[in-house]
Amino acid sequence: MSAAGPRPPRVALLSFRQPFADALLDGRKRHEFRRGTAGFAPGDLLLVYEIAPVSRVIGVARVGRVHRGSGPELAGIEEHPDLSDLTADYLGDAPAAVALQLDAVHRLPDPVPLAALGLDRPPRSYRWLPRETSWPAAVRDGLAALREERWTSE
């Protein structure tokens, strides 16, 4: 934390494939894993982009905690039994990786194409979006919903 206080949350667009996208938005997956030393921090917001054939932003999420370590160190965090082998394979022997512990998710009622965000192609992994991005109503409403949403035990 700097003398000026904590930085405002940033928004990142993350690309997801199935079965990870639905598991995340259904609440079965509480962590998102990325190889490398990504600069995520608690409070950052994520736009969940499902790759082709959907090719749309289908949800939003908020980062609660960030775990950093090697791929083998973080692979054991995956709590979803159907995804643990896929996660371990993805992280492999990466010397650096992050596990984003999500504290809220929200599925958008109307998926949003990238063009509505002023983008022509999805990121390979993730991309930080400028603060001055003009958010489509569905994304703006989804981000606002995260302020009140928390995980629930159902």
PDB file of C-alpha atoms in Angstrom:
ATOM      1  CA  MET A   1       0.000   0.000   0.000  1.00  0.00           C
ATOM      2  CA  SER A   2       1.373   3.415  -0.878  1.00  0.00           C
ATOM      3  CA  ALA A   3       1.095   6.598   1.162  1.00  0.00           C
ATOM      4  CA  ALA A   4      -1.836   7.547  -1.063  1.00  0.00           C
ATOM      5  CA  GLY A   5      -3.701   4.369  -0.061  1.00  0.00           C
ATOM      6  CA  PRO A   6      -4.582   1.261  -2.027  1.00  0.00           C
ATOM      7  CA  ARG A   7      -4.750   1.519  -5.783  1.00  0.00           C
ATOM      8  CA  PRO A   8      -8.174   1.401  -7.386  1.00  0.00           C
ATOM      9  CA  PRO A   9      -9.114  -1.989  -8.815  1.00  0.00           C
ATOM     10  CA  ARG A  10      -8.107  -2.691 -12.382  1.00  0.00           C
ATOM     11  CA  VAL A  11     -10.151  -4.612 -14.933  1.00  0.00           C
ATOM     12  CA  ALA A  12      -8.670  -7.460 -16.969  1.00  0.00           C
ATOM     13  CA  LEU A  13     -10.173  -9.412 -19.844  1.00  0.00           C
ATOM     14  CA  LEU A  14      -9.334 -13.120 -19.434  1.00  0.00           C
ATOM     15  CA  SER A  15      -9.838 -15.804 -22.072  1.00  0.00           C
ATOM     16  CA  PHE A  16     -11.420 -19.074 -20.916  1.00  0.00           C
ATOM     17  CA  ARG A  17     -12.251 -22.339 -22.614  1.00  0.00           C
ATOM     18  CA  GLN A  18     -14.716 -24.943 -21.483  1.00  0.00           C
ATOM     19  CA  PRO A  19     -15.093 -26.557 -19.000  1.00  0.00           C
ATOM     20  CA  PHE A  20     -13.363 -23.783 -17.028  1.00  0.00           C
ATOM     21  CA  ALA A  21     -15.685 -20.903 -17.980  1.00  0.00           C
ATOM     22  CA  ASP A  22     -18.873 -22.589 -16.787  1.00  0.00           C
ATOM     23  CA  ALA A  23     -17.230 -24.097 -13.688  1.00  0.00           C
ATOM     24  CA  LEU A  24     -16.073 -20.622 -12.668  1.00  0.00           C
ATOM     25  CA  LEU A  25     -19.433 -18.933 -13.218  1.00  0.00           C
ATOM     26  CA  ASP A  26     -21.389 -21.819 -11.660  1.00  0.00           C
ATOM     27  CA  GLY A  27     -19.333 -21.516  -8.468  1.00  0.00           C
ATOM     28  CA  ARG A  28     -17.709 -24.955  -8.786  1.00  0.00           C
ATOM     29  CA  LYS A  29     -14.308 -23.378  -9.436  1.00  0.00           C
ATOM     30  CA  ARG A  30     -13.099 -20.803  -6.909  1.00  0.00           C
ATOM     31  CA  HIS A  31      -9.586 -20.191  -8.264  1.00  0.00           C
ATOM     32  CA  GLU A  32      -8.325 -19.132 -11.663  1.00  0.00           C
ATOM     33  CA  PHE A  33      -4.768 -20.119 -12.557  1.00  0.00           C
ATOM     34  CA  ARG A  34      -2.365 -18.332 -14.882  1.00  0.00           C
ATOM     35  CA  ARG A  35       1.248 -19.132 -15.722  1.00  0.00           C
ATOM     36  CA  GLY A  36       3.764 -16.337 -15.212  1.00  0.00           C
ATOM     37  CA  THR A  37       4.008 -13.401 -12.850  1.00  0.00           C
ATOM     38  CA  ALA A  38       0.783 -11.554 -13.518  1.00  0.00           C
ATOM     39  CA  GLY A  39       0.264  -8.306 -11.600  1.00  0.00           C
ATOM     40  CA  PHE A  40      -3.165  -9.135 -10.167  1.00  0.00           C
ATOM     41  CA  ALA A  41      -4.171  -7.801  -6.753  1.00  0.00           C
ATOM     42  CA  PRO A  42      -7.137  -8.298  -4.421  1.00  0.00           C
ATOM     43  CA  GLY A  43     -10.104  -6.264  -5.624  1.00  0.00           C
ATOM     44  CA  ASP A  44      -9.185  -6.462  -9.308  1.00  0.00           C
ATOM     45  CA  LEU A  45     -12.110  -7.258 -11.598  1.00  0.00           C
ATOM     46  CA  LEU A  46     -12.139  -9.873 -14.347  1.00  0.00           C
ATOM     47  CA  LEU A  47     -14.197 -10.062 -17.513  1.00  0.00           C
ATOM     48  CA  VAL A  48     -14.765 -13.738 -18.344  1.00  0.00           C
ATOM     49  CA  TYR A  49     -14.385 -14.175 -22.114  1.00  0.00           C
ATOM     50  CA  GLU A  50     -15.353 -17.595 -23.460  1.00  0.00           C
ATOM     51  CA  ILE A  51     -13.359 -18.474 -26.561  1.00  0.00           C
ATOM     52  CA  ALA A  52     -14.862 -19.762 -29.831  1.00  0.00           C
ATOM     53  CA  PRO A  53     -17.406 -20.854 -30.696  1.00  0.00           C
ATOM     54  CA  VAL A  54     -19.097 -18.544 -28.121  1.00  0.00           C
ATOM     55  CA  SER A  55     -16.615 -15.649 -28.530  1.00  0.00           C
ATOM     56  CA  ARG A  56     -18.309 -13.401 -25.965  1.00  0.00           C
ATOM     57  CA  VAL A  57     -17.801 -11.933 -22.495  1.00  0.00           C
ATOM     58  CA  ILE A  58     -20.126 -14.160 -20.468  1.00  0.00           C
ATOM     59  CA  GLY A  59     -19.457 -13.015 -16.901  1.00  0.00           C
ATOM     60  CA  VAL A  60     -17.463 -10.981 -14.417  1.00  0.00           C
ATOM     61  CA  ALA A  61     -15.547 -11.884 -11.257  1.00  0.00           C
ATOM     62  CA  ARG A  62     -13.698 -10.179  -8.415  1.00  0.00           C
ATOM     63  CA  VAL A  63     -10.287 -11.270  -7.116  1.00  0.00           C
ATOM     64  CA  GLY A  64     -10.296 -11.859  -3.370  1.00  0.00           C
ATOM     65  CA  ARG A  65      -6.777 -13.155  -2.815  1.00  0.00           C
ATOM     66  CA  VAL A  66      -3.736 -13.815  -4.986  1.00  0.00           C
ATOM     67  CA  HIS A  67      -1.496 -16.846  -4.375  1.00  0.00           C
ATOM     68  CA  ARG A  68       1.917 -16.843  -6.045  1.00  0.00           C
ATOM     69  CA  GLY A  69       4.329 -19.730  -6.496  1.00  0.00           C
ATOM     70  CA  SER A  70       5.525 -22.314  -8.969  1.00  0.00           C
ATOM     71  CA  GLY A  71       3.142 -24.394 -11.053  1.00  0.00           C
ATOM     72  CA  PRO A  72       3.633 -27.512  -8.906  1.00  0.00           C
ATOM     73  CA  GLU A  73       3.119 -25.485  -5.700  1.00  0.00           C
ATOM     74  CA  LEU A  74      -0.155 -23.984  -6.890  1.00  0.00           C
ATOM     75  CA  ALA A  75      -1.652 -26.980  -8.719  1.00  0.00           C
ATOM     76  CA  GLY A  76      -2.804 -28.484  -5.421  1.00  0.00           C
ATOM     77  CA  ILE A  77      -5.040 -25.474  -4.735  1.00  0.00           C
ATOM     78  CA  GLU A  78      -7.557 -26.578  -7.399  1.00  0.00           C
ATOM     79  CA  GLU A  79     -10.491 -27.877  -5.371  1.00  0.00           C
ATOM     80  CA  HIS A  80     -12.668 -29.118  -8.228  1.00  0.00           C
ATOM     81  CA  PRO A  81     -11.892 -32.842  -8.731  1.00  0.00           C
ATOM     82  CA  ASP A  82     -12.868 -32.845 -12.415  1.00  0.00           C
ATOM     83  CA  LEU A  83     -10.461 -29.984 -13.134  1.00  0.00           C
ATOM     84  CA  SER A  84      -7.454 -30.860 -10.952  1.00  0.00           C
ATOM     85  CA  ASP A  85      -5.629 -32.922 -13.607  1.00  0.00           C
ATOM     86  CA  LEU A  86      -6.300 -30.290 -16.282  1.00  0.00           C
ATOM     87  CA  THR A  87      -4.996 -27.569 -13.950  1.00  0.00           C
ATOM     88  CA  ALA A  88      -1.851 -29.549 -13.090  1.00  0.00           C
ATOM     89  CA  ASP A  89      -1.217 -30.195 -16.800  1.00  0.00           C
ATOM     90  CA  TYR A  90      -1.698 -26.504 -17.639  1.00  0.00           C
ATOM     91  CA  LEU A  91       0.606 -25.237 -14.866  1.00  0.00           C
ATOM     92  CA  GLY A  92       3.152 -27.995 -15.513  1.00  0.00           C
ATOM     93  CA  ASP A  93       6.583 -27.099 -14.207  1.00  0.00           C
ATOM     94  CA  ALA A  94       6.120 -23.326 -14.616  1.00  0.00           C
ATOM     95  CA  PRO A  95       8.624 -21.542 -12.357  1.00  0.00           C
ATOM     96  CA  ALA A  96       6.079 -18.788 -11.670  1.00  0.00           C
ATOM     97  CA  ALA A  97       2.288 -18.839 -11.623  1.00  0.00           C
ATOM     98  CA  VAL A  98      -0.665 -17.231  -9.859  1.00  0.00           C
ATOM     99  CA  ALA A  99      -3.880 -18.603  -8.406  1.00  0.00           C
ATOM    100  CA  LEU A 100      -6.577 -15.949  -8.237  1.00  0.00           C
ATOM    101  CA  GLN A 101      -8.985 -16.782  -5.426  1.00  0.00           C
ATOM    102  CA  LEU A 102     -12.309 -15.307  -6.500  1.00  0.00           C
ATOM    103  CA  ASP A 103     -14.667 -13.910  -3.893  1.00  0.00           C
ATOM    104  CA  ALA A 104     -17.598 -13.095  -6.213  1.00  0.00           C
ATOM    105  CA  VAL A 105     -18.787 -14.007  -9.706  1.00  0.00           C
ATOM    106  CA  HIS A 106     -21.706 -12.863 -11.824  1.00  0.00           C
ATOM    107  CA  ARG A 107     -22.918 -14.411 -15.089  1.00  0.00           C
ATOM    108  CA  LEU A 108     -24.052 -11.782 -17.600  1.00  0.00           C
ATOM    109  CA  PRO A 109     -27.650 -12.274 -18.760  1.00  0.00           C
ATOM    110  CA  ASP A 110     -26.648 -11.168 -22.261  1.00  0.00           C
ATOM    111  CA  PRO A 111     -23.135 -12.145 -23.456  1.00  0.00           C
ATOM    112  CA  VAL A 112     -21.170  -9.235 -24.918  1.00  0.00           C
ATOM    113  CA  PRO A 113     -19.038  -9.361 -28.105  1.00  0.00           C
ATOM    114  CA  LEU A 114     -15.511  -7.965 -27.954  1.00  0.00           C
ATOM    115  CA  ALA A 115     -16.400  -5.271 -30.487  1.00  0.00           C
ATOM    116  CA  ALA A 116     -18.665  -3.710 -27.834  1.00  0.00           C
ATOM    117  CA  LEU A 117     -15.490  -3.174 -25.762  1.00  0.00           C
ATOM    118  CA  GLY A 118     -13.659  -1.680 -28.727  1.00  0.00           C
ATOM    119  CA  LEU A 119     -11.533  -4.817 -29.224  1.00  0.00           C
ATOM    120  CA  ASP A 120     -11.086  -6.858 -32.369  1.00  0.00           C
ATOM    121  CA  ARG A 121      -9.477  -9.996 -30.910  1.00  0.00           C
ATOM    122  CA  PRO A 122      -9.293 -11.739 -27.540  1.00  0.00           C
ATOM    123  CA  PRO A 123      -6.131 -11.955 -25.486  1.00  0.00           C
ATOM    124  CA  ARG A 124      -4.215 -15.211 -25.482  1.00  0.00           C
ATOM    125  CA  SER A 125      -4.355 -15.256 -21.667  1.00  0.00           C
ATOM    126  CA  TYR A 126      -5.366 -11.859 -20.280  1.00  0.00           C
ATOM    127  CA  ARG A 127      -5.247  -8.152 -21.069  1.00  0.00           C
ATOM    128  CA  TRP A 128      -5.607  -5.132 -18.801  1.00  0.00           C
ATOM    129  CA  LEU A 129      -8.285  -2.752 -20.041  1.00  0.00           C
ATOM    130  CA  PRO A 130      -7.951   1.034 -19.868  1.00  0.00           C
ATOM    131  CA  ARG A 131      -9.817   2.754 -17.045  1.00  0.00           C
ATOM    132  CA  GLU A 132     -11.549   4.971 -19.596  1.00  0.00           C
ATOM    133  CA  THR A 133     -13.151   1.987 -21.376  1.00  0.00           C
ATOM    134  CA  SER A 134     -16.762   2.696 -22.297  1.00  0.00           C
ATOM    135  CA  TRP A 135     -18.507  -0.339 -20.802  1.00  0.00           C
ATOM    136  CA  PRO A 136     -21.588  -1.813 -22.496  1.00  0.00           C
ATOM    137  CA  ALA A 137     -24.605  -1.791 -20.159  1.00  0.00           C
ATOM    138  CA  ALA A 138     -24.463  -5.558 -19.484  1.00  0.00           C
ATOM    139  CA  VAL A 139     -20.809  -5.353 -18.387  1.00  0.00           C
ATOM    140  CA  ARG A 140     -21.357  -2.177 -16.366  1.00  0.00           C
ATOM    141  CA  ASP A 141     -24.303  -3.788 -14.565  1.00  0.00           C
ATOM    142  CA  GLY A 142     -22.312  -6.980 -13.957  1.00  0.00           C
ATOM    143  CA  LEU A 143     -19.387  -5.064 -12.463  1.00  0.00           C
ATOM    144  CA  ALA A 144     -21.804  -3.116 -10.255  1.00  0.00           C
ATOM    145  CA  ALA A 145     -23.385  -6.394  -9.084  1.00  0.00           C
ATOM    146  CA  LEU A 146     -19.988  -7.596  -7.840  1.00  0.00           C
ATOM    147  CA  ARG A 147     -20.007  -4.886  -5.190  1.00  0.00           C
ATOM    148  CA  GLU A 148     -22.775  -6.754  -3.377  1.00  0.00           C
ATOM    149  CA  GLU A 149     -22.149 -10.366  -4.364  1.00  0.00           C
ATOM    150  CA  ARG A 150     -20.235 -12.838  -2.234  1.00  0.00           C
ATOM    151  CA  TRP A 151     -19.886 -16.582  -2.449  1.00  0.00           C
ATOM    152  CA  THR A 152     -22.700 -18.396  -0.751  1.00  0.00           C
ATOM    153  CA  SER A 153     -22.644 -21.927   0.594  1.00  0.00           C
ATOM    154  CA  GLU A 154     -25.555 -23.681  -1.066  1.00  0.00           C
TER     155      GLU A 154
END
